[in-house]
Amino acid sequence: MRLSRALVIAVVMPYLNANQARDYALDISRPTTRDGIRIHSQADFAGMHAAGRLAAEILDEVAEHVFVGQATGVIDDYIRNRVEAAGATSATIGYKGYQHASCISVNHVVCHGIPGDKKLKDGDILNIDVTVIVDGWFGDTSRMYVAGKMNRRAERLVQVTHDALFRGIEAVKPGNTFGDIGHAIQTYAEAQRMSVVRDFCGHGLGRVFHAPPNVLHYGRAGTGPVLEEGMFFTIEPMVNLGRPETKVLADEWTAVTRDKSLSAQFEHSVGVTKDGVEIFTLSPAGTFHPTYS
Ligand code: MF3
Ligand code: CO
Ligand code: CO
C-alpha cells in the first residue's frame, strides 16, 4: 500500500511536539531515492554547515578540558552548557533515554561511552562525540583526544583511523557508491593490520538524527546505493588494534571491544555536492587530529 504524504503527516503528528512536527513536515517535503535516501536542496547545505560548525567548534574548545585527572562527566558538563549557550539543542539528551550531551569512549570503549566520575589516566585515548541541532539541522562529529602522552601503538591507531575516515571521504562524489566508501576505509585499515568494527555504522542525517542509509565502513567497491548530489550522511569508522567484535555492557550503551583491544573513531558529517563532497564539521581551529601541533 502506498500512503499519501498528507496521511503520513496526520498519522505521525500526534506523537511529536510542535517543533518536531514542523521539522518532520519539512524533512518529508524533500524527495528520496528508491533506497529512501533524502535528496536535499542547495539551501539545505547552509543549514547543515551552521550545525556542523557549532559541533566542530565545541570539539575544538573541549581539547583544553582533556587532561590527566579530569573526569569525563566534567567534560560533558562543559559541552552541555556550551550547546545551551549557543542557543542550540543537544541531539543526544533524551535520545532513546540517553542523558548526556556527548559520548566519551575511553581506550577499549568503541563508542557510546557514558560520561561519568571516572578520571582520565596518563596515556588514555578517548573519542568525544557531539551532536547538536541548530535551526532543526543536525551536526554530528567526533574525534580523538589524549590525556597526557600517547604510546606509539595508540598513536598509530589514532593516525590510521583518522586517515581511514579521509579515505572514505575522498570516495564521496556523485556516481560512486556507498560500497566504495566502505571499501576505501576497510582496505586501508586492514592493510595496516587493524580491524574495522562491523556492529556500528554511519547514517544519513539532516533534519533527523539517523536516517537511511546505513553507511558501512567496510564493503565491496561498486556495491550499494549510488551517491547523488544533496545526500547528507556521516562517516564514522571505528578501528581496533585487535579483533573487530564488540559487545554492549549492562548499561545498554557502552560498546567495548570483546578482546579489550584499543579502539579509535573519527566522525564527520558530509554532503554530496555536484562534483564531490562538503565536510560540514571541519574544525575551525584546524585541530581535528589530536597531534595537530
Ligand atoms: N553521535 C552518535 C552517532 O554518531 C550517536 C550517539 S546516540 C547517544 O551516531 F544516544 F548515544 F548519544
Ligand atoms: Co553519527
Ligand atoms: Co556522532
Short mmCIF file of C-alpha atoms and ligand atoms in Angstrom, two decimals:
data_model
loop_
_atom_site.label_atom_id
_atom_site.label_comp_id
_atom_site.label_asym_id
_atom_site.label_seq_id
_atom_site.Cartn_x
_atom_site.Cartn_y
_atom_site.Cartn_z
CA MET A 1 0.00 0.00 0.00
CA ARG A 2 1.24 3.45 -0.80
CA LEU A 3 0.44 6.08 1.83
CA SER A 4 -0.20 9.64 0.76
CA ARG A 5 2.06 12.27 2.26
CA ALA A 6 -0.86 14.01 4.00
CA LEU A 7 -1.87 10.75 5.64
CA VAL A 8 1.67 10.08 6.87
CA ILE A 9 1.82 13.54 8.45
CA ALA A 10 -1.57 13.04 10.07
CA VAL A 11 -0.59 9.66 11.47
CA VAL A 12 2.80 10.73 12.84
CA MET A 13 1.96 14.23 14.09
CA PRO A 14 0.16 13.30 17.33
CA TYR A 15 3.40 11.87 18.77
CA LEU A 16 5.52 14.94 18.05
CA ASN A 17 5.74 18.34 19.70
CA ALA A 18 5.19 21.43 17.53
CA ASN A 19 8.86 21.88 16.61
CA GLN A 20 9.36 18.21 15.83
CA ALA A 21 6.20 18.19 13.73
CA ARG A 22 7.43 21.18 11.72
CA ASP A 23 10.87 19.62 11.20
CA TYR A 24 9.31 16.32 10.23
CA ALA A 25 6.99 18.01 7.73
CA LEU A 26 9.93 19.93 6.26
CA ASP A 27 12.00 16.77 6.13
CA ILE A 28 9.48 14.67 4.24
CA SER A 29 8.74 17.55 1.87
CA ARG A 30 12.06 16.61 0.18
CA PRO A 31 12.21 13.73 -2.29
CA THR A 32 14.01 10.47 -1.56
CA THR A 33 15.72 7.92 -3.76
CA ARG A 34 14.21 4.44 -4.06
CA ASP A 35 16.56 3.41 -1.20
CA GLY A 36 14.83 6.03 0.96
CA ILE A 37 17.80 8.39 0.97
CA ARG A 38 16.70 12.00 1.11
CA ILE A 39 17.91 14.45 -1.53
CA HIS A 40 18.39 17.92 -0.07
CA SER A 41 18.32 21.29 -1.80
CA GLN A 42 21.12 23.81 -2.24
CA ALA A 43 19.72 25.96 0.60
CA ASP A 44 19.80 22.96 2.95
CA PHE A 45 23.60 22.87 2.73
CA ALA A 46 23.73 26.19 4.62
CA GLY A 47 21.65 24.72 7.45
CA MET A 48 23.97 21.72 7.76
CA HIS A 49 27.03 23.95 7.57
CA ALA A 50 25.85 26.01 10.56
CA ALA A 51 25.00 22.95 12.65
CA GLY A 52 28.25 21.20 11.71
CA ARG A 53 30.32 24.25 12.53
CA LEU A 54 28.89 24.56 16.05
CA ALA A 55 29.56 20.89 16.78
CA ALA A 56 33.13 21.27 15.45
CA GLU A 57 33.76 24.47 17.44
CA ILE A 58 32.68 22.72 20.61
CA LEU A 59 35.08 19.86 19.89
CA ASP A 60 37.84 22.42 19.31
CA GLU A 61 37.16 24.03 22.70
CA VAL A 62 36.91 20.73 24.53
CA ALA A 63 40.62 19.98 23.95
CA GLU A 64 41.69 22.13 26.91
CA HIS A 65 39.32 20.22 29.19
CA VAL A 66 41.04 16.91 28.46
CA PHE A 67 43.90 16.17 30.87
CA VAL A 68 45.14 13.57 33.34
CA GLY A 69 42.86 13.52 36.42
CA GLN A 70 39.88 15.05 34.61
CA ALA A 71 36.51 13.28 34.98
CA THR A 72 34.71 12.63 31.69
CA GLY A 73 31.48 13.88 33.29
CA VAL A 74 33.07 17.32 33.72
CA ILE A 75 33.90 17.39 30.00
CA ASP A 76 30.27 16.54 29.27
CA ASP A 77 29.08 19.35 31.58
CA TYR A 78 31.14 21.80 29.55
CA ILE A 79 29.60 20.52 26.31
CA ARG A 80 26.03 20.68 27.61
CA ASN A 81 26.49 24.27 28.82
CA ARG A 82 28.19 25.29 25.59
CA VAL A 83 25.36 23.89 23.43
CA GLU A 84 22.84 25.73 25.57
CA ALA A 85 24.82 28.99 25.49
CA ALA A 86 24.81 28.82 21.69
CA GLY A 87 21.01 28.64 21.73
CA ALA A 88 21.23 25.18 20.19
CA THR A 89 19.89 21.80 21.33
CA SER A 90 21.76 18.62 22.20
CA ALA A 91 20.53 15.80 19.98
CA THR A 92 21.65 13.12 22.41
CA ILE A 93 19.96 14.31 25.64
CA GLY A 94 16.70 12.38 25.70
CA TYR A 95 17.61 10.30 22.64
CA LYS A 96 16.32 6.77 23.39
CA GLY A 97 16.74 7.61 27.08
CA TYR A 98 20.37 8.77 26.79
CA GLN A 99 21.02 11.59 29.28
CA HIS A 100 24.25 13.27 28.22
CA ALA A 101 25.37 15.90 25.70
CA SER A 102 28.21 13.71 24.44
CA CYS A 103 29.50 10.18 24.25
CA ILE A 104 33.02 9.80 25.67
CA SER A 105 34.66 6.50 24.79
CA VAL A 106 37.97 5.76 26.51
CA ASN A 107 40.59 3.20 25.31
CA HIS A 108 38.83 -0.12 24.58
CA VAL A 109 35.40 1.54 24.54
CA VAL A 110 34.37 1.53 20.86
CA CYS A 111 31.53 4.06 21.06
CA HIS A 112 28.60 5.32 23.19
CA GLY A 113 30.74 5.60 26.33
CA ILE A 114 28.73 7.34 29.07
CA PRO A 115 30.44 10.36 30.70
CA GLY A 116 30.85 9.97 34.46
CA ASP A 117 33.07 10.25 37.53
CA LYS A 118 35.93 8.15 36.21
CA LYS A 119 39.12 10.17 35.86
CA LEU A 120 41.42 10.10 32.85
CA LYS A 121 44.82 8.49 33.33
CA ASP A 122 48.12 9.27 31.61
CA GLY A 123 48.09 7.84 28.11
CA ASP A 124 44.32 7.31 27.86
CA ILE A 125 42.94 7.92 24.38
CA LEU A 126 39.32 8.97 24.08
CA ASN A 127 36.71 9.75 21.47
CA ILE A 128 34.33 12.61 22.18
CA ASP A 129 31.17 12.57 20.04
CA VAL A 130 28.82 15.57 19.94
CA THR A 131 25.58 16.05 18.01
CA VAL A 132 23.81 19.41 18.06
CA ILE A 133 20.63 20.70 16.47
CA VAL A 134 20.75 24.22 15.00
CA ASP A 135 17.58 25.55 13.36
CA GLY A 136 16.41 21.97 13.00
CA TRP A 137 19.60 20.72 11.31
CA PHE A 138 21.81 18.04 12.91
CA GLY A 139 25.60 18.37 13.15
CA ASP A 140 27.28 15.13 14.26
CA THR A 141 31.05 14.80 14.69
CA SER A 142 33.61 13.07 16.87
CA ARG A 143 37.34 12.99 17.20
CA MET A 144 40.12 11.53 19.32
CA TYR A 145 41.87 13.18 22.25
CA VAL A 146 44.65 12.05 24.56
CA ALA A 147 45.25 12.62 28.27
CA GLY A 148 48.95 13.06 28.88
CA LYS A 149 51.17 11.25 26.42
CA MET A 150 50.07 8.63 23.89
CA ASN A 151 52.12 5.50 23.48
CA ARG A 152 53.29 4.54 19.98
CA ARG A 153 50.66 1.86 19.35
CA ALA A 154 47.87 4.22 20.36
CA GLU A 155 49.30 6.95 18.18
CA ARG A 156 49.39 4.63 15.18
CA LEU A 157 45.79 3.55 15.79
CA VAL A 158 44.61 7.15 16.00
CA GLN A 159 46.50 8.11 12.85
CA VAL A 160 45.21 5.14 10.84
CA THR A 161 41.61 5.76 11.97
CA HIS A 162 41.86 9.43 11.03
CA ASP A 163 43.33 8.61 7.64
CA ALA A 164 40.73 5.86 7.08
CA LEU A 165 37.95 8.42 7.56
CA PHE A 166 39.57 10.67 4.96
CA ARG A 167 39.99 7.75 2.51
CA GLY A 168 36.25 7.27 2.89
CA ILE A 169 35.52 10.97 2.39
CA GLU A 170 37.67 11.01 -0.75
CA ALA A 171 35.36 8.37 -2.23
CA VAL A 172 32.35 10.68 -1.89
CA LYS A 173 31.17 12.07 -5.23
CA PRO A 174 28.11 11.61 -7.43
CA GLY A 175 28.24 8.32 -9.32
CA ASN A 176 30.34 6.48 -6.74
CA THR A 177 28.53 4.09 -4.37
CA PHE A 178 28.31 3.68 -0.60
CA GLY A 179 30.25 0.43 -1.09
CA ASP A 180 33.13 2.49 -2.48
CA ILE A 181 33.28 4.43 0.81
CA GLY A 182 33.31 1.28 2.94
CA HIS A 183 35.81 -0.39 0.67
CA ALA A 184 38.22 2.55 0.86
CA ILE A 185 38.08 2.54 4.68
CA GLN A 186 38.35 -1.21 5.13
CA THR A 187 41.19 -1.83 2.70
CA TYR A 188 43.21 0.99 4.23
CA ALA A 189 42.71 -0.07 7.88
CA GLU A 190 43.29 -3.76 7.19
CA ALA A 191 46.46 -3.03 5.20
CA GLN A 192 47.76 -1.51 8.47
CA ARG A 193 46.85 -4.80 10.22
CA MET A 194 43.99 -3.21 12.13
CA SER A 195 40.30 -4.16 12.03
CA VAL A 196 37.12 -2.26 11.18
CA VAL A 197 34.13 -2.55 13.53
CA ARG A 198 31.06 -4.01 11.76
CA ASP A 199 28.50 -3.61 14.55
CA PHE A 200 28.09 0.18 14.20
CA CYS A 201 27.83 2.34 11.11
CA GLY A 202 27.42 5.88 9.85
CA HIS A 203 23.98 7.16 8.89
CA GLY A 204 22.02 9.60 6.84
CA LEU A 205 21.12 12.80 8.71
CA GLY A 206 19.69 16.25 8.05
CA ARG A 207 16.56 17.36 9.83
CA VAL A 208 16.70 13.99 11.58
CA PHE A 209 19.48 12.33 13.60
CA HIS A 210 19.53 8.91 11.99
CA ALA A 211 18.10 8.26 8.53
CA PRO A 212 18.80 5.87 5.63
CA PRO A 213 21.24 4.71 4.51
CA ASN A 214 23.41 2.72 6.90
CA VAL A 215 26.89 3.90 5.96
CA LEU A 216 29.03 0.77 6.38
CA HIS A 217 32.75 1.19 6.97
CA TYR A 218 33.57 -2.00 5.07
CA GLY A 219 32.36 -3.45 1.80
CA ARG A 220 32.92 -4.08 -1.85
CA ALA A 221 33.60 -1.37 -4.42
CA GLY A 222 30.66 -0.62 -6.70
CA THR A 223 28.02 -2.09 -4.39
CA GLY A 224 25.24 -0.31 -2.51
CA PRO A 225 23.25 2.81 -3.40
CA VAL A 226 24.72 5.31 -5.84
CA LEU A 227 25.73 8.68 -4.35
CA GLU A 228 23.74 11.68 -5.57
CA GLU A 229 24.12 15.41 -5.05
CA GLY A 230 22.14 16.51 -1.98
CA MET A 231 22.66 13.38 0.14
CA PHE A 232 23.75 14.17 3.73
CA PHE A 233 25.33 11.48 5.91
CA THR A 234 28.03 10.72 8.46
CA ILE A 235 31.15 8.64 8.00
CA GLU A 236 32.42 7.47 11.39
CA PRO A 237 34.77 4.49 11.21
CA MET A 238 35.71 2.66 14.40
CA VAL A 239 39.06 0.86 14.07
CA ASN A 240 40.51 -1.66 16.55
CA LEU A 241 44.09 -2.77 17.17
CA GLY A 242 42.76 -6.30 17.76
CA ARG A 243 39.67 -8.11 16.52
CA PRO A 244 36.57 -6.28 15.24
CA GLU A 245 33.96 -7.89 17.56
CA THR A 246 32.21 -5.72 20.14
CA LYS A 247 29.80 -6.17 23.00
CA VAL A 248 27.47 -3.76 24.76
CA LEU A 249 27.77 -3.55 28.55
CA ALA A 250 24.90 -3.92 31.04
CA ASP A 251 24.28 -0.14 30.96
CA GLU A 252 22.89 -0.86 27.45
CA TRP A 253 25.04 1.86 25.84
CA THR A 254 28.78 1.32 26.33
CA ALA A 255 30.20 -0.72 23.45
CA VAL A 256 33.62 -2.27 24.04
CA THR A 257 35.98 -4.48 22.07
CA ARG A 258 35.43 -8.13 23.05
CA ASP A 259 39.18 -8.72 23.16
CA LYS A 260 39.73 -5.49 25.19
CA SER A 261 41.98 -4.12 22.43
CA LEU A 262 42.29 -0.38 21.92
CA SER A 263 39.71 1.27 19.64
CA ALA A 264 39.55 4.67 17.92
CA GLN A 265 36.96 6.62 15.93
CA PHE A 266 36.63 9.85 13.96
CA GLU A 267 33.35 11.19 12.53
CA HIS A 268 32.41 13.87 10.03
CA SER A 269 29.01 14.92 8.68
CA VAL A 270 29.23 15.43 4.92
CA GLY A 271 27.08 16.39 1.95
CA VAL A 272 27.42 15.23 -1.65
CA THR A 273 27.98 18.21 -3.95
CA LYS A 274 27.77 18.48 -7.74
CA ASP A 275 31.29 17.17 -8.17
CA GLY A 276 32.46 15.96 -4.76
CA VAL A 277 31.88 16.49 -1.08
CA GLU A 278 31.40 19.23 1.50
CA ILE A 279 32.53 18.43 5.05
CA PHE A 280 30.08 20.20 7.38
CA THR A 281 32.07 19.52 10.57
CA LEU A 282 35.56 20.74 9.66
CA SER A 283 37.48 22.10 12.66
CA PRO A 284 37.51 25.93 12.53
CA ALA A 285 40.75 25.84 14.57
CA GLY A 286 42.29 23.13 12.39
CA THR A 287 42.60 20.80 15.40
CA PHE A 288 40.63 17.75 14.24
CA HIS A 289 43.64 15.50 14.72
CA PRO A 290 44.99 15.29 18.31
CA THR A 291 48.62 15.69 17.30
CA TYR A 292 47.94 18.78 15.20
CA SER A 293 50.78 20.74 16.72
N1 MF3 B 1 26.53 10.66 17.85
C1 MF3 B 1 26.35 9.23 17.75
C2 MF3 B 1 26.44 8.89 16.30
O1 MF3 B 1 27.45 9.17 15.73
C3 MF3 B 1 25.05 8.78 18.33
C4 MF3 B 1 25.01 8.91 19.79
S1 MF3 B 1 23.46 8.47 20.34
C5 MF3 B 1 23.62 8.54 22.01
O2 MF3 B 1 25.54 8.45 15.62
F1 MF3 B 1 22.43 8.45 22.47
F2 MF3 B 1 24.40 7.57 22.40
F3 MF3 B 1 24.18 9.68 22.36
CO CO B 2 26.85 9.72 13.80
CO CO B 3 28.32 11.01 16.44
#
